[in-house]
Amino acid sequence: MLKQLFPIQQELPLQGVYLALNLHQQAQQGDVFIYANYIVSLDGRIALFDEVMGEYAVPKSIANGRDWRLYQELAGQADVMLTSARYFRQLAEDKAQDLLPVGSGEKYADIKAWREKQGLKAQPDVMVLSNSLNIPLKALAKVQDRQVIVLTSSQDKSKIETLENAGAQVISVMSSAIETSRDPSTSLRVTGGFVRQSLIDLKYRSAYLIAGPQVHSTLMADSCVDELFLTTHFTLLGGTKVSGLVDVDLPQAQSMKLLSAYLDTQDNQMFQRFSYVG
Ligand SMILES: NC(=O)c1ccc[n+]([C@@H]2O[C@H](COP(=O)([O-])OP(=O)(O)OC[C@H]3O[C@@H](n4cnc5c(N)ncnc54)[C@H](OP(=O)(O)O)[C@@H]3O)[C@@H](O)[C@H]2O)c1
């Protein structure tokens, strides 16, 4: 059971607590609703550098099945998942946490059934941000059952062609600026605004941001994230090679409004939902 602390106080089962939100129906006409989700330690770490893997990873001491259940419920409501090329590089090496899915197996069967009932595709599509376009084809092959869209600032024709031949749709900021007669010199980066507009152009209504701090900062900088689902695990991780929710300078502090909070005494954590103010 969970103890809801805000905005009302009650006890309720974990299962279904986020699935009831209908995030796929939140966007205004012609818009998209973008929501992010992180699990964070009490000292603000979403990832630590893993010396064995040779890269940043979510520490096993905070990752847990109850948080993962809610991660899946959020995925269940998404038309598309927003992720990073780094995730695809991990996927190619079988190091990724999961296959960006609405999970397989009996545990998550209710979420799959719920999607079907809502008229959503069996799996959300995938939108990847990448400047390098170093996206292994081996990883793309693992998500062949859905549309993969790559947003990039790269103009490397050969890499773009390779990805397109593998079935991905590549949208480059430069060619998009030329098509829409915008000044290309102002469009050399994949900005939050560009991501949001691309999602709208592709008629997506709900997008689930599951990438790390760079992608999150990109979207936040243009006020393009609507809500944050944050699991705070009551653990101090310490460390010096660490990653947080936002690892860049912000033009100003971002105020957040708490929408709900649930205490999970079983796994020593709190599930909070915030909107980005302003
Ligand atoms: N605790 C949690 O809940 C949680 C959630 C998410 C991630 N994480 C962890 O955080 C760490 C970092 O995750 P991540 O690598 O997905 O995060 P990231 O820092 O958001 O993304 C890094 C990669 O995404 C691409 N990218 C980011 N912003 C871009 C932009 N504006 N334009 C074009 N490409 C852009 C770049 O790819 P290229 O190099 O190809 O150019 C970059 O290398 C990982 O260890 C992950 O496990 C933790």
PDB file of N, CA, C and O and ligand atoms in Angstrom, residues 37-40 46-47 56-58 62 83-87 89-90 129-134 151 190-191 210-216 218 243, ligand 1:
ATOM      1  N   ASN A  37      10.443  11.596 -16.000  1.00  0.00           N
ATOM      2  CA  ASN A  37      10.424  10.736 -14.815  1.00  0.00           C
ATOM      3  C   ASN A  37      11.847  10.371 -14.408  1.00  0.00           C
ATOM      4  O   ASN A  37      12.642   9.963 -15.258  1.00  0.00           O
ATOM      5  N   TYR A  38      12.140  10.561 -13.111  1.00  0.00           N
ATOM      6  CA  TYR A  38      13.468  10.186 -12.597  1.00  0.00           C
ATOM      7  C   TYR A  38      13.332   9.530 -11.244  1.00  0.00           C
ATOM      8  O   TYR A  38      12.428   9.862 -10.478  1.00  0.00           O
ATOM      9  N   ILE A  39      14.280   8.653 -10.954  1.00  0.00           N
ATOM     10  CA  ILE A  39      14.468   8.211  -9.571  1.00  0.00           C
ATOM     11  C   ILE A  39      15.764   8.846  -9.102  1.00  0.00           C
ATOM     12  O   ILE A  39      16.772   8.837  -9.817  1.00  0.00           O
ATOM     13  N   VAL A  40      15.705   9.443  -7.926  1.00  0.00           N
ATOM     14  CA  VAL A  40      16.837  10.232  -7.439  1.00  0.00           C
ATOM     15  C   VAL A  40      17.132   9.851  -5.981  1.00  0.00           C
ATOM     16  O   VAL A  40      16.208   9.510  -5.242  1.00  0.00           O
ATOM     17  N   ILE A  46      20.971  10.976  -9.897  1.00  0.00           N
ATOM     18  CA  ILE A  46      20.178  10.045 -10.721  1.00  0.00           C
ATOM     19  C   ILE A  46      21.080   8.947 -11.278  1.00  0.00           C
ATOM     20  O   ILE A  46      20.612   7.916 -11.721  1.00  0.00           O
ATOM     21  N   ALA A  47      22.387   9.203 -11.298  1.00  0.00           N
ATOM     22  CA  ALA A  47      23.333   8.198 -11.805  1.00  0.00           C
ATOM     23  C   ALA A  47      24.704   8.416 -11.177  1.00  0.00           C
ATOM     24  O   ALA A  47      25.072   9.543 -10.827  1.00  0.00           O
ATOM     25  N   TYR A  56      28.080   6.095 -16.846  1.00  0.00           N
ATOM     26  CA  TYR A  56      27.128   6.424 -15.791  1.00  0.00           C
ATOM     27  C   TYR A  56      25.959   5.439 -15.829  1.00  0.00           C
ATOM     28  O   TYR A  56      25.542   5.006 -16.902  1.00  0.00           O
ATOM     29  N   ALA A  57      25.447   5.101 -14.669  1.00  0.00           N
ATOM     30  CA  ALA A  57      24.314   4.171 -14.592  1.00  0.00           C
ATOM     31  C   ALA A  57      23.501   4.460 -13.341  1.00  0.00           C
ATOM     32  O   ALA A  57      24.011   5.038 -12.367  1.00  0.00           O
ATOM     33  N   VAL A  58      22.243   4.066 -13.377  1.00  0.00           N
ATOM     34  CA  VAL A  58      21.388   4.217 -12.192  1.00  0.00           C
ATOM     35  C   VAL A  58      21.872   3.210 -11.142  1.00  0.00           C
ATOM     36  O   VAL A  58      21.944   2.012 -11.428  1.00  0.00           O
ATOM     37  N   ILE A  62      19.330   2.128  -5.468  1.00  0.00           N
ATOM     38  CA  ILE A  62      18.065   2.893  -5.447  1.00  0.00           C
ATOM     39  C   ILE A  62      17.026   2.329  -6.432  1.00  0.00           C
ATOM     40  O   ILE A  62      15.827   2.519  -6.230  1.00  0.00           O
ATOM     41  N   THR A  83      14.236   9.788 -25.819  1.00  0.00           N
ATOM     42  CA  THR A  83      15.443   9.248 -25.210  1.00  0.00           C
ATOM     43  C   THR A  83      16.703   9.767 -25.899  1.00  0.00           C
ATOM     44  O   THR A  83      16.630  10.610 -26.786  1.00  0.00           O
ATOM     45  N   SER A  84      17.844   9.255 -25.455  1.00  0.00           N
ATOM     46  CA  SER A  84      19.121   9.761 -25.969  1.00  0.00           C
ATOM     47  C   SER A  84      19.812   8.670 -26.781  1.00  0.00           C
ATOM     48  O   SER A  84      19.543   7.477 -26.609  1.00  0.00           O
ATOM     49  N   ALA A  85      20.756   9.108 -27.620  1.00  0.00           N
ATOM     50  CA  ALA A  85      21.539   8.149 -28.391  1.00  0.00           C
ATOM     51  C   ALA A  85      22.371   7.273 -27.453  1.00  0.00           C
ATOM     52  O   ALA A  85      22.637   6.102 -27.748  1.00  0.00           O
ATOM     53  N   ARG A  86      22.745   7.825 -26.326  1.00  0.00           N
ATOM     54  CA  ARG A  86      23.527   7.039 -25.362  1.00  0.00           C
ATOM     55  C   ARG A  86      22.749   5.783 -24.960  1.00  0.00           C
ATOM     56  O   ARG A  86      23.302   4.698 -24.842  1.00  0.00           O
ATOM     57  N   TYR A  87      21.436   5.944 -24.791  1.00  0.00           N
ATOM     58  CA  TYR A  87      20.608   4.794 -24.440  1.00  0.00           C
ATOM     59  C   TYR A  87      20.718   3.705 -25.516  1.00  0.00           C
ATOM     60  O   TYR A  87      20.857   2.517 -25.216  1.00  0.00           O
ATOM     61  N   ARG A  89      23.167   3.273 -27.562  1.00  0.00           N
ATOM     62  CA  ARG A  89      24.512   2.663 -27.546  1.00  0.00           C
ATOM     63  C   ARG A  89      24.567   1.596 -26.448  1.00  0.00           C
ATOM     64  O   ARG A  89      25.159   0.538 -26.624  1.00  0.00           O
ATOM     65  N   GLN A  90      23.901   1.882 -25.298  1.00  0.00           N
ATOM     66  CA  GLN A  90      23.853   0.879 -24.215  1.00  0.00           C
ATOM     67  C   GLN A  90      23.024  -0.333 -24.629  1.00  0.00           C
ATOM     68  O   GLN A  90      23.356  -1.464 -24.308  1.00  0.00           O
ATOM     69  N   LEU A 129      17.370  11.863 -29.375  1.00  0.00           N
ATOM     70  CA  LEU A 129      18.186  13.046 -29.645  1.00  0.00           C
ATOM     71  C   LEU A 129      19.637  12.617 -29.799  1.00  0.00           C
ATOM     72  O   LEU A 129      20.160  11.862 -28.974  1.00  0.00           O
ATOM     73  N   SER A 130      20.273  13.086 -30.864  1.00  0.00           N
ATOM     74  CA  SER A 130      21.685  12.750 -31.056  1.00  0.00           C
ATOM     75  C   SER A 130      22.375  13.783 -31.932  1.00  0.00           C
ATOM     76  O   SER A 130      21.885  14.111 -33.015  1.00  0.00           O
ATOM     77  N   ASN A 131      23.500  14.292 -31.479  1.00  0.00           N
ATOM     78  CA  ASN A 131      24.327  15.143 -32.338  1.00  0.00           C
ATOM     79  C   ASN A 131      25.274  14.273 -33.156  1.00  0.00           C
ATOM     80  O   ASN A 131      25.532  14.540 -34.317  1.00  0.00           O
ATOM     81  N   SER A 132      25.783  13.214 -32.540  1.00  0.00           N
ATOM     82  CA  SER A 132      26.821  12.397 -33.198  1.00  0.00           C
ATOM     83  C   SER A 132      26.256  11.467 -34.272  1.00  0.00           C
ATOM     84  O   SER A 132      26.971  11.076 -35.182  1.00  0.00           O
ATOM     85  N   LEU A 133      24.998  11.095 -34.129  1.00  0.00           N
ATOM     86  CA  LEU A 133      24.357  10.047 -34.961  1.00  0.00           C
ATOM     87  C   LEU A 133      25.050   8.696 -34.811  1.00  0.00           C
ATOM     88  O   LEU A 133      24.904   7.826 -35.661  1.00  0.00           O
ATOM     89  N   ASN A 134      25.777   8.533 -33.720  1.00  0.00           N
ATOM     90  CA  ASN A 134      26.366   7.223 -33.434  1.00  0.00           C
ATOM     91  C   ASN A 134      25.310   6.349 -32.759  1.00  0.00           C
ATOM     92  O   ASN A 134      25.250   6.233 -31.538  1.00  0.00           O
ATOM     93  N   LEU A 151      16.274  13.064 -33.932  1.00  0.00           N
ATOM     94  CA  LEU A 151      16.435  14.508 -34.106  1.00  0.00           C
ATOM     95  C   LEU A 151      17.922  14.825 -33.966  1.00  0.00           C
ATOM     96  O   LEU A 151      18.552  14.433 -32.983  1.00  0.00           O
ATOM     97  N   VAL A 190      19.662  21.137 -31.635  1.00  0.00           N
ATOM     98  CA  VAL A 190      18.345  20.571 -31.344  1.00  0.00           C
ATOM     99  C   VAL A 190      17.900  21.223 -30.031  1.00  0.00           C
ATOM    100  O   VAL A 190      18.446  20.933 -28.966  1.00  0.00           O
ATOM    101  N   THR A 191      16.966  22.135 -30.134  1.00  0.00           N
ATOM    102  CA  THR A 191      16.486  22.848 -28.948  1.00  0.00           C
ATOM    103  C   THR A 191      15.205  22.187 -28.438  1.00  0.00           C
ATOM    104  O   THR A 191      14.580  21.382 -29.147  1.00  0.00           O
ATOM    105  N   ILE A 210      12.531  10.065 -20.916  1.00  0.00           N
ATOM    106  CA  ILE A 210      13.221   9.116 -20.032  1.00  0.00           C
ATOM    107  C   ILE A 210      14.738   9.232 -20.147  1.00  0.00           C
ATOM    108  O   ILE A 210      15.465   8.395 -19.632  1.00  0.00           O
ATOM    109  N   ALA A 211      15.205  10.274 -20.862  1.00  0.00           N
ATOM    110  CA  ALA A 211      16.654  10.466 -21.008  1.00  0.00           C
ATOM    111  C   ALA A 211      17.218  11.150 -19.762  1.00  0.00           C
ATOM    112  O   ALA A 211      16.481  11.460 -18.822  1.00  0.00           O
ATOM    113  N   GLY A 212      18.517  11.396 -19.797  1.00  0.00           N
ATOM    114  CA  GLY A 212      19.207  11.970 -18.655  1.00  0.00           C
ATOM    115  C   GLY A 212      19.229  13.500 -18.665  1.00  0.00           C
ATOM    116  O   GLY A 212      18.388  14.143 -19.291  1.00  0.00           O
ATOM    117  N   PRO A 213      20.223  14.069 -17.972  1.00  0.00           N
ATOM    118  CA  PRO A 213      20.229  15.512 -17.718  1.00  0.00           C
ATOM    119  C   PRO A 213      20.372  16.406 -18.947  1.00  0.00           C
ATOM    120  O   PRO A 213      19.813  17.507 -18.964  1.00  0.00           O
ATOM    121  N   GLN A 214      21.089  15.942 -19.984  1.00  0.00           N
ATOM    122  CA  GLN A 214      21.254  16.822 -21.164  1.00  0.00           C
ATOM    123  C   GLN A 214      19.953  17.028 -21.914  1.00  0.00           C
ATOM    124  O   GLN A 214      19.602  18.149 -22.290  1.00  0.00           O
ATOM    125  N   VAL A 215      19.257  15.935 -22.133  1.00  0.00           N
ATOM    126  CA  VAL A 215      17.983  16.045 -22.856  1.00  0.00           C
ATOM    127  C   VAL A 215      16.980  16.814 -21.992  1.00  0.00           C
ATOM    128  O   VAL A 215      16.262  17.700 -22.473  1.00  0.00           O
ATOM    129  N   HIS A 216      16.965  16.507 -20.700  1.00  0.00           N
ATOM    130  CA  HIS A 216      16.065  17.222 -19.786  1.00  0.00           C
ATOM    131  C   HIS A 216      16.354  18.728 -19.821  1.00  0.00           C
ATOM    132  O   HIS A 216      15.445  19.549 -19.951  1.00  0.00           O
ATOM    133  N   THR A 218      17.801  20.429 -22.194  1.00  0.00           N
ATOM    134  CA  THR A 218      17.438  20.956 -23.521  1.00  0.00           C
ATOM    135  C   THR A 218      15.963  21.351 -23.546  1.00  0.00           C
ATOM    136  O   THR A 218      15.589  22.427 -24.014  1.00  0.00           O
ATOM    137  N   SER A 243      25.693  12.260 -11.499  1.00  0.00           N
ATOM    138  CA  SER A 243      24.824  12.974 -12.424  1.00  0.00           C
ATOM    139  C   SER A 243      23.539  13.331 -11.697  1.00  0.00           C
ATOM    140  O   SER A 243      23.015  12.531 -10.919  1.00  0.00           O
TER     141      SER A 243
HETATM  142  N1  LIG B   1      17.740   7.863 -12.338  1.00  0.00           N
HETATM  143  C1  LIG B   1      16.989   8.044 -13.404  1.00  0.00           C
HETATM  144  O1  LIG B   1      15.777   8.073 -13.292  1.00  0.00           O
HETATM  145  C2  LIG B   1      17.615   8.241 -14.752  1.00  0.00           C
HETATM  146  C3  LIG B   1      16.805   8.600 -15.835  1.00  0.00           C
HETATM  147  C4  LIG B   1      17.423   8.805 -17.072  1.00  0.00           C
HETATM  148  C5  LIG B   1      18.789   8.620 -17.212  1.00  0.00           C
HETATM  149  N2  LIG B   1      19.511   8.265 -16.126  1.00  0.00           N
HETATM  150  C6  LIG B   1      20.960   8.063 -16.213  1.00  0.00           C
HETATM  151  O2  LIG B   1      21.569   9.288 -16.575  1.00  0.00           O
HETATM  152  C7  LIG B   1      22.757   9.020 -17.310  1.00  0.00           C
HETATM  153  C8  LIG B   1      22.768   9.856 -18.556  1.00  0.00           C
HETATM  154  O3  LIG B   1      21.663   9.495 -19.382  1.00  0.00           O
HETATM  155  P1  LIG B   1      21.588   9.901 -20.911  1.00  0.00           P
HETATM  156  O4  LIG B   1      22.897   9.639 -21.529  1.00  0.00           O
HETATM  157  O5  LIG B   1      20.329   9.331 -21.493  1.00  0.00           O
HETATM  158  O6  LIG B   1      21.400  11.401 -20.791  1.00  0.00           O
HETATM  159  P2  LIG B   1      21.598  12.733 -21.534  1.00  0.00           P
HETATM  160  O7  LIG B   1      22.683  13.401 -20.820  1.00  0.00           O
HETATM  161  O8  LIG B   1      20.271  13.383 -21.499  1.00  0.00           O
HETATM  162  O9  LIG B   1      21.916  12.415 -23.069  1.00  0.00           O
HETATM  163  C9  LIG B   1      23.196  12.267 -23.577  1.00  0.00           C
HETATM  164  C10 LIG B   1      23.189  12.097 -25.069  1.00  0.00           C
HETATM  165  O10 LIG B   1      21.987  12.520 -25.700  1.00  0.00           O
HETATM  166  C11 LIG B   1      22.234  13.275 -26.873  1.00  0.00           C
HETATM  167  N3  LIG B   1      21.752  14.653 -26.653  1.00  0.00           N
HETATM  168  C12 LIG B   1      21.427  15.235 -25.478  1.00  0.00           C
HETATM  169  N4  LIG B   1      20.989  16.489 -25.689  1.00  0.00           N
HETATM  170  C13 LIG B   1      21.001  16.690 -27.022  1.00  0.00           C
HETATM  171  C14 LIG B   1      20.652  17.765 -27.860  1.00  0.00           C
HETATM  172  N5  LIG B   1      20.177  18.920 -27.385  1.00  0.00           N
HETATM  173  N6  LIG B   1      20.808  17.619 -29.181  1.00  0.00           N
HETATM  174  C15 LIG B   1      21.256  16.470 -29.721  1.00  0.00           C
HETATM  175  N7  LIG B   1      21.620  15.410 -28.973  1.00  0.00           N
HETATM  176  C16 LIG B   1      21.487  15.513 -27.649  1.00  0.00           C
HETATM  177  C17 LIG B   1      23.727  13.228 -27.115  1.00  0.00           C
HETATM  178  O11 LIG B   1      23.926  12.129 -27.979  1.00  0.00           O
HETATM  179  P3  LIG B   1      25.202  12.025 -28.967  1.00  0.00           P
HETATM  180  O12 LIG B   1      26.354  11.731 -28.083  1.00  0.00           O
HETATM  181  O13 LIG B   1      24.842  10.897 -29.886  1.00  0.00           O
HETATM  182  O14 LIG B   1      25.331  13.317 -29.679  1.00  0.00           O
HETATM  183  C18 LIG B   1      24.263  12.938 -25.698  1.00  0.00           C
HETATM  184  O15 LIG B   1      25.454  12.219 -25.699  1.00  0.00           O
HETATM  185  C19 LIG B   1      22.747   7.509 -17.592  1.00  0.00           C
HETATM  186  O16 LIG B   1      23.580   6.887 -16.690  1.00  0.00           O
HETATM  187  C20 LIG B   1      21.322   7.087 -17.305  1.00  0.00           C
HETATM  188  O17 LIG B   1      21.243   5.761 -16.839  1.00  0.00           O
HETATM  189  C21 LIG B   1      18.965   8.087 -14.903  1.00  0.00           C
END
